Coordinates of C-alpha atoms in Angstrom, one line a residue:
Chain A
M73 CA 32.2 7.9 -16.8
R74 CA 34.3 10.0 -14.4
A75 CA 31.5 12.6 -14.2
L76 CA 29.0 9.8 -13.5
R77 CA 31.1 8.4 -10.7
I78 CA 31.4 11.9 -9.2
E79 CA 27.7 12.5 -9.5
L80 CA 27.0 9.1 -7.9
R81 CA 29.0 10.3 -4.9
R82 CA 27.9 13.9 -4.5
S83 CA 24.3 14.0 -5.8
V84 CA 21.2 12.8 -4.0
A85 CA 21.3 9.7 -6.2
L86 CA 22.9 7.3 -3.7
G87 CA 20.8 8.6 -0.9
I88 CA 17.5 8.2 -2.6
G89 CA 18.5 4.8 -3.9
L90 CA 19.3 3.6 -0.4
A91 CA 16.1 5.1 0.9
L92 CA 14.0 3.3 -1.7
L93 CA 15.9 0.1 -1.1
A94 CA 15.3 0.3 2.6
F95 CA 11.6 0.8 2.1
G96 CA 11.3 -1.9 -0.5
A97 CA 13.3 -4.4 1.5
F98 CA 11.2 -3.7 4.6
T99 CA 8.0 -4.4 2.7
I100 CA 9.4 -7.6 1.3
L101 CA 11.3 -9.0 4.2
A102 CA 9.3 -7.9 7.3
G103 CA 5.8 -8.1 8.4
G104 CA 4.4 -10.5 5.8
Y105 CA 2.7 -7.5 4.2
F106 CA 2.9 -9.0 0.7
R107 CA 1.6 -12.5 0.1
Y108 CA 2.6 -14.2 -3.1
G109 CA 2.9 -17.8 -4.2
G110 CA 4.9 -17.3 -7.4
W111 CA 7.5 -15.1 -9.0
A112 CA 5.0 -13.4 -11.4
A113 CA 2.7 -12.7 -8.4
L114 CA 5.7 -11.2 -6.5
S115 CA 6.4 -9.0 -9.5
Y116 CA 2.9 -7.7 -9.6
T117 CA 2.6 -7.3 -5.9
L118 CA 5.8 -5.2 -5.8
R119 CA 4.2 -2.7 -8.2
D120 CA 1.9 -1.8 -5.3
S121 CA 4.9 -0.3 -3.4
L122 CA 5.3 2.3 -6.2
L123 CA 2.6 4.2 -4.5
I124 CA 5.3 5.2 -2.1
L125 CA 8.5 4.8 -4.2
W126 CA 7.3 6.9 -7.1
P127 CA 6.7 10.2 -5.1
L128 CA 9.9 9.7 -3.2
A129 CA 11.9 9.4 -6.4
A130 CA 10.2 12.4 -7.9
G131 CA 10.9 14.4 -4.8
A132 CA 14.6 13.4 -4.9
G133 CA 14.8 14.6 -8.5
A134 CA 13.2 17.9 -7.7
W135 CA 15.6 18.4 -4.8
Q136 CA 18.6 17.6 -7.0
A137 CA 17.4 20.2 -9.6
R138 CA 17.4 22.8 -6.8
R139 CA 21.0 22.1 -6.0
E140 CA 22.2 23.3 -9.4
Q141 CA 20.3 26.5 -9.0
S142 CA 20.8 27.4 -5.3
R143 CA 24.5 27.2 -5.8
G144 CA 24.2 29.9 -8.4
V145 CA 26.3 28.0 -10.9
A146 CA 23.6 27.6 -13.5
E147 CA 24.6 30.7 -15.3
L148 CA 28.2 29.9 -15.1
M149 CA 27.6 26.5 -16.6
T150 CA 25.9 28.0 -19.7
T151 CA 29.3 29.5 -20.6
S152 CA 30.9 26.1 -20.7
A153 CA 31.6 24.7 -24.1
R154 CA 30.1 21.3 -23.3
P155 CA 26.6 20.7 -24.8
A156 CA 23.8 21.0 -22.2
A157 CA 22.8 17.4 -22.7
A158 CA 26.3 16.2 -21.8
Q159 CA 26.2 18.3 -18.7
L160 CA 22.9 17.0 -17.5
A161 CA 23.5 13.4 -18.5
P162 CA 25.7 12.3 -15.6
V163 CA 23.4 13.4 -12.8
A164 CA 20.3 12.2 -14.7
I165 CA 21.9 8.8 -15.3
A166 CA 23.2 8.6 -11.7
L167 CA 19.6 9.1 -10.5
A168 CA 18.2 6.6 -13.0
V169 CA 20.7 3.9 -12.1
T170 CA 20.2 4.1 -8.4
V171 CA 16.4 4.3 -8.3
S172 CA 15.9 1.5 -10.8
L173 CA 18.6 -0.6 -9.2
A174 CA 16.9 -0.1 -5.8
Y175 CA 13.7 -1.5 -7.3
L176 CA 15.4 -4.5 -8.9
L177 CA 17.3 -5.3 -5.8
T178 CA 14.1 -5.3 -3.8
L179 CA 12.7 -7.7 -6.4
L180 CA 15.8 -9.8 -6.0
A181 CA 15.4 -10.0 -2.3
G182 CA 11.8 -11.2 -2.8
S183 CA 13.0 -13.7 -5.4
V184 CA 15.6 -15.2 -3.1
R185 CA 13.0 -15.6 -0.4
L186 CA 10.7 -17.3 -2.8
W187 CA 13.4 -19.6 -4.1
L188 CA 14.2 -20.7 -0.6
S189 CA 10.5 -21.6 0.0
P190 CA 8.9 -24.7 -1.3
A191 CA 6.8 -22.8 -3.8
Q192 CA 7.3 -23.3 -7.5
P193 CA 8.8 -20.0 -8.8
Y194 CA 6.6 -19.7 -11.9
L195 CA 8.6 -17.1 -13.7
T196 CA 6.7 -15.7 -16.7
L197 CA 7.3 -13.2 -19.4
P198 CA 4.4 -10.9 -18.3
G199 CA 5.9 -11.0 -14.8
L200 CA 9.3 -9.9 -16.1
A201 CA 7.6 -7.2 -18.2
A202 CA 5.8 -5.9 -15.1
A203 CA 9.1 -5.7 -13.2
G204 CA 10.7 -3.9 -16.0
V205 CA 7.9 -1.3 -16.2
G206 CA 8.2 -0.8 -12.4
A207 CA 11.9 -0.1 -12.6
L208 CA 11.4 2.2 -15.6
S209 CA 8.7 4.1 -13.9
L210 CA 11.1 5.2 -11.2
I211 CA 13.5 6.6 -13.7
T212 CA 10.6 8.5 -15.1
A213 CA 9.7 9.7 -11.6
A214 CA 13.2 11.0 -10.9
W215 CA 13.5 12.8 -14.3
T216 CA 10.1 14.3 -13.9
G217 CA 11.2 15.5 -10.5
L218 CA 14.3 17.1 -12.2
A219 CA 12.1 18.9 -14.7
V220 CA 9.6 20.1 -12.1
G221 CA 12.4 21.3 -9.8
R222 CA 13.9 23.2 -12.8
A223 CA 10.6 24.7 -13.7
V224 CA 9.7 25.8 -10.2
P225 CA 12.9 26.7 -8.4
S226 CA 11.7 27.0 -4.8
R227 CA 12.5 25.4 -1.5
F228 CA 8.9 24.2 -1.4
T229 CA 9.1 22.3 -4.6
A230 CA 10.6 19.0 -3.6
P231 CA 8.5 18.2 -0.5
G232 CA 5.4 19.7 -2.2
L233 CA 5.9 17.5 -5.3
T234 CA 6.4 14.4 -3.1
L235 CA 3.3 15.0 -1.0
I236 CA 1.1 16.0 -3.9
T237 CA 2.0 12.8 -5.8
F238 CA 1.2 10.9 -2.6
M239 CA -2.2 12.5 -2.7
I240 CA -2.8 11.7 -6.3
G241 CA -2.0 8.1 -5.6
A242 CA -4.2 8.0 -2.5
A243 CA -7.0 9.9 -4.3
L244 CA -7.0 7.4 -7.2
Q245 CA -7.5 4.7 -4.6
E246 CA -10.4 6.5 -2.9
F247 CA -12.4 7.5 -6.0
D248 CA -13.5 5.8 -9.1
L249 CA -12.2 8.7 -11.1
L250 CA -13.4 10.7 -14.1
S251 CA -13.5 8.2 -16.9
N252 CA -15.8 5.3 -17.3
T253 CA -14.2 3.9 -20.4
H254 CA -10.5 4.2 -19.7
D255 CA -8.8 3.8 -16.3
P256 CA -6.6 6.9 -15.8
G257 CA -5.0 5.2 -12.8
L258 CA -3.1 3.0 -15.3
L259 CA -1.1 6.0 -16.4
L260 CA 0.7 5.6 -13.1
A261 CA 2.8 2.5 -12.7
T262 CA 1.2 1.8 -9.3
I263 CA -1.0 -1.2 -9.6
S264 CA -2.5 -3.2 -6.8
A265 CA -2.3 -6.9 -7.5
P266 CA -5.4 -8.8 -6.4
Y267 CA -4.7 -10.2 -2.9
Q268 CA -3.5 -13.8 -2.8
Q269 CA -4.6 -14.5 -6.4
D270 CA -1.5 -16.0 -8.0
W271 CA -3.3 -17.1 -11.1
V272 CA -3.7 -13.7 -12.6
Q273 CA -1.4 -12.0 -15.1
L274 CA -0.8 -8.5 -16.3
P275 CA -1.2 -8.6 -20.0
L276 CA 1.9 -7.9 -22.0
S277 CA 0.0 -5.4 -24.1
L278 CA -0.7 -3.3 -21.1
S279 CA 2.9 -3.4 -19.9
A280 CA 4.0 -2.4 -23.4
L281 CA 1.5 0.5 -23.3
Q282 CA 2.7 1.7 -19.9
A283 CA 6.4 1.3 -21.0
F284 CA 5.7 3.5 -24.0
W285 CA 4.0 6.2 -22.1
L286 CA 6.5 6.2 -19.3
T287 CA 9.5 6.4 -21.7
A288 CA 7.9 9.3 -23.5
L289 CA 7.3 11.1 -20.3
A290 CA 10.9 10.5 -19.2
F291 CA 12.2 11.7 -22.5
S292 CA 10.0 14.9 -22.3
A293 CA 11.2 15.5 -18.7
F294 CA 14.9 15.1 -19.7
C295 CA 14.4 17.6 -22.6
F296 CA 12.5 20.0 -20.4
T297 CA 15.3 20.0 -17.9
L298 CA 17.7 20.8 -20.7
A299 CA 15.7 23.6 -22.3
R300 CA 16.8 27.1 -21.4
H301 CA 14.1 29.0 -23.1
R302 CA 10.3 28.9 -23.2
R303 CA 10.2 27.6 -26.7
G304 CA 12.5 24.7 -25.9
R305 CA 10.3 23.8 -22.9
A306 CA 7.1 23.9 -25.0
L307 CA 8.8 21.6 -27.5
A308 CA 9.9 19.3 -24.8
V309 CA 6.3 18.7 -23.6
V310 CA 5.3 17.5 -27.1
P311 CA 6.5 13.8 -26.9
A312 CA 4.7 13.2 -23.6
T313 CA 1.5 14.9 -24.9
L314 CA 1.5 12.8 -28.0
A315 CA 2.2 9.6 -26.1
L316 CA -0.7 10.5 -23.7
M317 CA -3.0 11.0 -26.7
V318 CA -2.1 7.6 -28.1
T319 CA -2.0 5.7 -24.8
F320 CA -5.2 7.0 -23.1
P321 CA -7.7 5.7 -25.6
L322 CA -6.1 2.2 -25.4
L323 CA -6.3 1.9 -21.7
P324 CA -8.8 -0.7 -20.4
A325 CA -12.0 0.4 -18.7
P326 CA -12.1 0.6 -14.9
T327 CA -14.2 -2.0 -13.1
P328 CA -16.5 -0.9 -10.3
D329 CA -14.2 -2.4 -7.6
G330 CA -11.2 -0.4 -9.0
W331 CA -7.7 -1.5 -9.1
D332 CA -7.9 -5.0 -10.3
T333 CA -9.0 -3.7 -13.7
A334 CA -5.8 -4.5 -15.5
F335 CA -5.4 -8.2 -14.5
R336 CA -6.6 -11.2 -16.5
E337 CA -6.7 -14.8 -15.7
D338 CA -3.7 -16.8 -16.6
P339 CA -4.8 -20.2 -18.0
E340 CA -1.3 -21.7 -17.7
A341 CA -1.1 -20.8 -14.0
M342 CA -4.5 -22.4 -13.4
R343 CA -3.7 -25.7 -15.2
P344 CA -4.3 -28.5 -12.6
V345 CA -1.3 -30.5 -11.5
C346 CA -2.0 -33.6 -9.5
A347 CA -0.1 -35.5 -6.9
E348 CA 0.8 -39.2 -7.5
G349 CA -1.3 -41.9 -5.9
E350 CA -4.9 -42.1 -4.7
P351 CA -7.1 -40.4 -3.8
R352 CA -6.4 -37.7 -6.4
V353 CA -5.3 -34.3 -5.1
C354 CA -4.8 -31.5 -7.6
V355 CA -3.7 -27.9 -7.3
M356 CA -3.1 -25.1 -9.8
R357 CA 0.2 -25.2 -11.7
V358 CA 1.3 -22.0 -10.0
H359 CA 1.0 -23.7 -6.6
S360 CA 2.5 -27.1 -7.7
G361 CA 5.5 -26.5 -5.4
L362 CA 3.1 -26.7 -2.4
L363 CA 1.5 -29.9 -3.5
E364 CA 3.8 -32.1 -1.5
D365 CA 3.0 -30.3 1.7
L366 CA -0.7 -30.1 0.9
T367 CA -1.4 -33.7 -0.1
P368 CA -1.3 -35.4 3.3
P369 CA -3.7 -33.0 5.1
I370 CA -6.1 -33.0 2.2
R371 CA -6.1 -36.8 2.0
Q372 CA -6.7 -36.8 5.7
A373 CA -9.8 -34.6 5.1
L374 CA -11.0 -37.0 2.4
K375 CA -10.6 -39.9 4.8
A376 CA -12.5 -38.1 7.5
M377 CA -15.4 -37.7 5.1
E378 CA -15.4 -41.3 3.9
T379 CA -18.4 -42.3 6.1
L380 CA -20.6 -39.6 4.8
P381 CA -23.3 -40.4 2.2
S382 CA -21.9 -39.9 -1.4
A383 CA -18.7 -38.4 0.0
P384 CA -16.1 -36.8 -2.3
T385 CA -13.4 -39.1 -3.7
A386 CA -11.0 -36.5 -5.0
A387 CA -9.9 -33.0 -4.1
T388 CA -8.9 -30.0 -6.1
E389 CA -7.8 -26.4 -5.4
V390 CA -10.6 -23.9 -5.9
R391 CA -10.6 -20.1 -5.9
A392 CA -11.9 -18.3 -2.9
E393 CA -15.2 -17.2 -4.5
S394 CA -16.1 -20.5 -6.3
G395 CA -17.0 -23.7 -4.4
S396 CA -16.3 -27.3 -5.3
P397 CA -16.7 -28.1 -9.0
D398 CA -19.0 -31.1 -8.2
R399 CA -20.1 -33.2 -5.3
Q400 CA -17.6 -35.9 -5.9
T401 CA -14.7 -33.5 -5.7
L402 CA -13.7 -31.7 -2.5
G403 CA -12.7 -28.1 -3.1
F404 CA -10.0 -26.4 -1.0
E405 CA -8.4 -23.0 -0.9
I406 CA -4.8 -22.3 -0.5
V407 CA -4.1 -19.6 2.1
L408 CA -0.7 -18.1 1.6
G409 CA 1.5 -17.0 4.5
A410 CA 4.7 -15.0 4.0
A411 CA 6.7 -15.4 0.8
G412 CA 5.5 -18.6 -0.9
R413 CA 4.7 -20.6 2.2
L414 CA 1.4 -21.9 3.5
E415 CA -0.3 -20.1 6.3
E416 CA -1.0 -22.4 9.2
P417 CA -0.3 -25.8 7.6
G418 CA -1.6 -27.5 10.8
L419 CA -5.1 -26.2 10.2
I420 CA -5.5 -27.2 6.5
T421 CA -7.5 -30.4 7.3
F422 CA -9.8 -28.6 9.7
E423 CA -10.4 -25.6 7.4
T424 CA -11.0 -27.7 4.4
L425 CA -13.5 -29.9 6.2
R426 CA -15.3 -26.9 7.7
E427 CA -15.7 -25.5 4.2
A428 CA -16.9 -28.8 2.9
M429 CA -19.6 -29.0 5.6
A430 CA -21.0 -25.5 4.7
P431 CA -24.6 -25.4 3.7
A432 CA -24.9 -25.3 0.0
C433 CA -28.0 -23.1 0.0
E434 CA -29.0 -19.8 1.5
P435 CA -31.5 -20.0 4.3
P436 CA -35.1 -19.1 3.4
S437 CA -35.6 -15.3 3.0
D438 CA -37.8 -15.1 6.1
A439 CA -35.2 -16.7 8.3
S440 CA -34.8 -15.1 11.7
F441 CA -31.5 -14.3 13.4
E442 CA -31.9 -17.4 15.5
D443 CA -32.2 -19.5 12.3
Y444 CA -28.9 -18.1 11.1
S445 CA -27.1 -18.6 14.3
D446 CA -28.5 -22.2 14.6
R447 CA -27.4 -23.0 11.1
S448 CA -23.9 -21.8 11.7
L449 CA -23.8 -23.6 15.0
A450 CA -24.8 -26.8 13.3
W451 CA -22.3 -26.2 10.5
D452 CA -19.6 -25.6 13.1
L453 CA -20.5 -28.7 15.0
A454 CA -20.4 -30.9 11.9
G455 CA -17.1 -29.5 10.7
T456 CA -15.5 -29.9 14.1
W457 CA -16.8 -33.4 14.7
L458 CA -14.9 -34.7 11.7
T459 CA -11.5 -33.7 13.0
D460 CA -12.4 -33.4 16.7
Q461 CA -10.2 -30.2 16.7
V462 CA -12.3 -28.4 19.3
D463 CA -9.6 -25.9 20.1
A464 CA -9.0 -24.8 16.5
P465 CA -9.3 -21.0 16.1
R466 CA -12.8 -20.2 14.8
G467 CA -12.4 -16.5 13.8
E468 CA -14.9 -13.9 14.3
N469 CA -17.6 -15.6 12.3
W470 CA -18.1 -18.2 15.0
P471 CA -19.1 -16.3 18.0
D472 CA -21.6 -18.8 19.3
E473 CA -21.1 -19.3 23.0
R474 CA -23.4 -22.4 22.9
F475 CA -20.7 -24.3 20.9
A476 CA -18.9 -25.9 23.8
D477 CA -22.0 -27.2 25.5
A478 CA -23.6 -28.4 22.2
Y479 CA -20.4 -30.1 21.2
A480 CA -20.2 -31.9 24.5
A481 CA -23.8 -33.0 24.2
L482 CA -23.2 -34.3 20.7
T483 CA -20.1 -36.3 21.6
A484 CA -22.0 -37.7 24.6
L485 CA -24.3 -39.6 22.2
P486 CA -23.5 -43.2 21.3
P487 CA -20.9 -43.2 18.4
Q488 CA -23.2 -44.8 15.9
Q489 CA -25.8 -42.1 16.6
Q490 CA -23.2 -39.4 16.3
A491 CA -22.2 -40.6 12.9
E492 CA -25.8 -40.8 11.7
Q493 CA -26.5 -37.2 12.9
I494 CA -23.5 -35.9 11.0
A495 CA -24.4 -37.9 7.9
T496 CA -28.0 -36.5 8.0
Y497 CA -26.7 -33.0 8.4
Y498 CA -24.3 -33.5 5.4
R499 CA -27.0 -34.9 3.2
N500 CA -29.3 -32.0 4.0
A501 CA -26.6 -29.3 3.8
T502 CA -25.3 -30.3 0.5
G503 CA -28.7 -31.3 -1.0
C504 CA -30.6 -28.3 0.2
T505 CA -33.2 -30.4 1.9
G506 CA -34.6 -30.6 5.4
D507 CA -34.1 -28.3 8.3
L508 CA -30.5 -28.1 9.3
R509 CA -31.2 -27.0 12.8
A510 CA -33.8 -29.7 13.5
D511 CA -31.6 -32.4 12.1
L512 CA -28.4 -31.8 14.0
L513 CA -29.5 -29.7 16.9
A514 CA -32.7 -31.3 18.0
D515 CA -31.1 -33.6 20.5
V516 CA -28.3 -31.3 21.3
T517 CA -30.0 -27.9 21.7
G518 CA -32.7 -29.6 23.7
T519 CA -30.2 -30.3 26.4
V520 CA -28.5 -26.9 26.0
S521 CA -31.2 -24.3 25.8
Chain B
M212 CA 8.6 42.2 7.7
L213 CA 12.1 41.7 6.3
H214 CA 12.6 38.9 8.8
L215 CA 9.4 37.2 7.5
R216 CA 10.3 37.7 3.9
A217 CA 13.8 36.3 4.4
R218 CA 12.2 33.2 5.8
H219 CA 9.8 32.8 2.9
V220 CA 6.8 33.2 5.1
P221 CA 4.6 34.8 2.5
Q222 CA 5.3 31.9 0.0
A223 CA 4.7 29.3 2.8
L224 CA 1.4 30.9 3.7
A225 CA 0.4 30.9 0.1
V226 CA 1.5 27.2 -0.4
A227 CA -0.3 26.0 2.8
F228 CA -3.5 27.9 2.0
A229 CA -3.6 27.0 -1.7
A230 CA -2.9 23.3 -1.1
T231 CA -5.5 23.0 1.7
T232 CA -8.1 24.9 -0.3
A233 CA -7.4 22.8 -3.4
M234 CA -7.8 19.5 -1.4
W235 CA -10.9 20.7 0.3
L236 CA -12.4 21.9 -3.0
G237 CA -11.5 18.7 -4.8
W238 CA -13.1 16.6 -2.2
L239 CA -16.2 18.8 -2.2
V240 CA -16.6 18.2 -5.9
F241 CA -15.8 14.5 -6.1
S242 CA -17.1 13.1 -2.8
T243 CA -20.6 12.7 -1.5
G244 CA -19.7 12.4 2.2
E245 CA -19.1 15.3 4.6
Q246 CA -15.6 14.4 5.8
I247 CA -12.4 14.1 3.9
G248 CA -10.8 10.7 4.1
E249 CA -8.3 10.5 6.9
R250 CA -5.4 9.6 4.6
I251 CA -5.9 12.7 2.5
S252 CA -6.5 14.8 5.6
A253 CA -3.2 13.6 7.0
L254 CA -1.4 14.3 3.8
S255 CA -2.9 17.8 3.6
I256 CA -1.7 18.5 7.1
A257 CA 1.7 17.1 6.3
L258 CA 1.8 19.4 3.2
A259 CA 1.0 22.4 5.3
C260 CA 3.7 21.5 7.8
V261 CA 6.2 21.1 5.0
A262 CA 5.3 24.6 4.0
V263 CA 6.2 25.7 7.6
A264 CA 9.4 23.7 7.3
G265 CA 10.5 26.1 4.6
T266 CA 10.3 29.0 7.1
L267 CA 12.3 27.5 9.9
A268 CA 15.5 29.2 8.7
G269 CA 16.7 31.9 6.4
Y270 CA 19.1 31.4 3.6
D271 CA 21.9 30.4 5.9
E272 CA 21.4 29.1 9.5
S273 CA 24.8 30.1 10.6
L274 CA 24.1 33.7 9.7
D275 CA 21.1 33.6 12.1
E276 CA 23.5 32.8 14.9
T277 CA 25.4 36.0 14.5
G278 CA 22.3 38.1 15.2
A279 CA 21.9 39.1 18.9
R280 CA 18.4 37.9 19.3
P281 CA 16.9 35.6 22.0
W282 CA 16.8 32.8 19.4
P283 CA 15.3 30.0 21.5
R284 CA 12.4 32.3 22.3
V285 CA 12.0 33.5 18.8
R286 CA 12.0 29.9 17.5
A287 CA 9.5 28.7 20.0
L288 CA 7.2 31.7 19.1
H289 CA 7.7 30.9 15.5
L290 CA 6.4 27.3 16.0
L291 CA 3.6 28.5 18.2
I292 CA 2.3 30.9 15.6
A293 CA 2.6 28.3 12.9
F294 CA 0.7 25.9 15.1
A295 CA -2.1 28.4 15.7
L296 CA -2.3 29.4 12.0
L297 CA -2.4 25.8 10.7
S298 CA -4.9 24.7 13.4
G299 CA -7.1 27.6 12.5
L300 CA -6.8 26.9 8.8
F301 CA -7.9 23.3 9.1
A302 CA -10.5 24.2 11.8
I303 CA -12.3 26.6 9.4
S304 CA -13.4 23.5 7.5
L305 CA -15.5 22.5 10.5
L306 CA -17.8 25.4 9.6
T307 CA -18.2 24.1 6.0
P308 CA -20.1 21.1 4.6
M309 CA -16.8 19.3 4.1
R310 CA -14.5 19.0 7.0
F311 CA -11.0 17.6 7.3
G312 CA -11.9 15.7 10.5
P313 CA -13.0 16.3 14.0
L314 CA -11.3 19.1 15.9
G315 CA -9.3 16.7 18.1
F316 CA -8.0 14.9 15.1
L317 CA -6.9 18.2 13.4
I318 CA -5.2 19.6 16.5
R319 CA -3.4 16.3 17.3
D320 CA -2.2 15.9 13.7
V321 CA -1.0 19.5 13.3
A322 CA 0.8 19.4 16.7
G323 CA 2.4 16.0 16.0
A324 CA 3.4 16.7 12.4
L325 CA 4.7 20.2 13.2
G326 CA 6.7 18.7 16.2
L327 CA 8.2 16.1 13.9
T328 CA 9.1 18.9 11.4
A329 CA 10.8 20.9 14.2
L330 CA 12.6 17.7 15.4
T331 CA 13.9 17.0 11.9
A332 CA 15.1 20.6 11.7
G333 CA 16.9 20.3 14.9
A334 CA 18.5 17.0 14.0
L335 CA 19.3 17.4 10.3
G336 CA 19.2 21.1 9.8
S337 CA 16.3 23.3 8.6
Q338 CA 16.9 22.7 5.0
R339 CA 16.0 19.0 5.5
A340 CA 13.2 19.6 7.9
W341 CA 10.7 18.3 5.5
F342 CA 12.2 14.8 5.5
G343 CA 10.3 13.9 8.7
P344 CA 6.8 14.7 7.6
V345 CA 7.4 13.2 4.2
V346 CA 8.7 9.9 5.6
L347 CA 5.9 9.8 8.1
S348 CA 3.4 10.3 5.3
A349 CA 4.9 7.4 3.4
V350 CA 4.5 5.2 6.4
N351 CA 0.9 6.4 7.0
L352 CA 0.0 5.8 3.4
F353 CA 1.4 2.3 3.2
W354 CA 0.7 0.8 6.6
G355 CA -2.0 3.2 7.7
A356 CA -5.2 1.6 8.9
P357 CA -7.0 1.7 12.2
D358 CA -5.3 -0.9 14.3
D359 CA -5.5 -2.3 17.8
R360 CA -1.8 -2.4 18.5
P361 CA -0.7 0.7 20.4
M362 CA 2.8 0.7 18.8
L363 CA 1.3 0.9 15.3
Q364 CA -1.3 3.4 16.5
A365 CA 1.6 5.6 17.7
L366 CA 3.6 5.2 14.5
T367 CA 0.7 6.1 12.2
F368 CA -0.9 8.6 14.7
M369 CA -1.9 11.0 11.9
I370 CA -4.6 8.7 10.5
Q371 CA -5.9 7.1 13.8
P372 CA -9.3 8.0 15.2
A373 CA -9.4 11.1 17.4
D374 CA -9.9 9.1 20.5
S375 CA -6.9 6.9 20.2
I376 CA -4.8 7.3 23.3
A377 CA -1.5 6.0 21.8
A378 CA -1.8 8.3 18.9
G379 CA -2.5 11.3 21.1
V380 CA 0.5 10.5 23.3
A381 CA 2.8 10.1 20.3
A382 CA 1.7 13.4 18.8
A383 CA 2.1 15.3 22.1
G384 CA 5.5 13.7 22.7
L385 CA 6.6 14.8 19.2
A386 CA 5.3 18.3 19.7
V387 CA 7.3 18.7 23.0
I388 CA 10.5 17.0 21.9
G389 CA 10.4 18.7 18.5
T390 CA 10.0 22.2 20.0
L391 CA 12.8 21.6 22.4
A392 CA 15.1 20.3 19.7
Y393 CA 14.4 23.2 17.4
M394 CA 14.8 25.8 20.2
R395 CA 18.2 24.3 21.1
R396 CA 19.4 25.5 17.6
P397 CA 20.0 23.3 14.6
R398 CA 23.4 21.6 14.8
R399 CA 24.2 21.1 11.1
P400 CA 25.5 24.0 9.1
A401 CA 23.5 24.8 5.9
T402 CA 24.8 23.1 2.9
G403 CA 22.9 25.2 0.4
L404 CA 20.6 22.4 -0.6

């Protein structure tokens, strides 16, 4: 214990721990870089930061290994009666403690932030496992660094190792590498969680597989650092090699779009949870903490659509890529802001209505550019008319400079006629009938263009 | 020659050359484009600068001080030669089917990263000179994307397009300040690490 305390003070352990913590805390607390709506999603998202943390921990290990050698005490130490493992253990444990603690403290910071938000925490076993593998992987990184630093005692080793592992991580993101049947990227602990998709989970089996491989690698690295002769070093590599041979064939295949490979849908997270009262508003279980904030603006959207023909009577959360389940149900997406909160709660009604007014069908294949821009102008007019939020931000998909004039022309019509125009548009847009531009824009564009 | 060997220059040259060639070769094999991704290019340049960082001092900086040499001039010359060598090394790729980036990009990144290395050497001691480029690489890798905001462009100058003004200014500033800081002799005594 005394040796461990001394090593904590005089090795690089404390420094690298603080560096990792500073980096992790910055990603979690500042900038809203990570978006997550549940604890499991936070745990997966944090694994992304290992792209940076892993190489830094490895570099610190390599630098530490050089200390022992550059002081010229290595030979002296071999004369001591203590076994080599007992000599190495304090510094290896000191490194392991600080790097893994830095990761867990970062996670804790994110957790506190999540608990302070209205979001439901949604703490799951696969999420906990993913966090454990993340912390473990940093221990592996530091010990691998120790081994590499011992194997290549040079002043270029530590920075070189850090930058080369950076490159490997970046290269794995740039290329769909090598294997079509097993994703080699999963041998690293870095995993990019799918953006804003809180309903996924990292299967426990994969976490177990990664934990097994990372533990074997850490054990090999520890033994390698201990070994004083070539034979010992060769023996030390055996556990990692065996683990690699077992692990690799079990890794899932990569998908064409890369890093989301490992994630699967989580049925429990997707189970609908509904608010009390009518009309019915439902969200996924993982977002049930946000239901209270969401229900009023969504009911407001339902109310705005009341006058439309066969308007929806209930609403449910949908995923970004899938639309409403049926015409009687209004689908809406949840856009997350920083740490478990909603992004722009004031725009929920507007955004939901605009999505609801989207044409259900693609335009005919021979449609010209004017057809496209008229369709989106009509869509924008209809979506805006329901809330009358003319100044709502429209994003770069709505560049039509005719909007202001067209909207003025539309609202200049008698109220009854306005409602009829919108109803006709809605019927045609959702039913794939008629000509969207003719229906809504005939009167309007006539006066504009 | 002895001076160069004491500063590990042969090893540094070997490291810089081998790493750059390996990156270039790897990209040639795996990619179909004709330019290496800017994140990998920036990392390659940082790696070469880290190799230079190993040559910024001998075994012990305080020993250097005892030599009656015009140290500021020697140090400035050292940086200048390193800059020329690295720029040349990366510029060679312009003649091949796979380049690290346009010439302006390469020169800006080498100048900026080398300046940061020298600045770190001046502030923390030459043994720790590689902290600067490694931390900058981490920032580039994590937050690096072309961005409109000048502050962010300056921070991640190594991966910005060659015509970014903020990135160019940041690199030039680092080059000048770094050279001055390193000429003015490192303050920290060597600790042996």
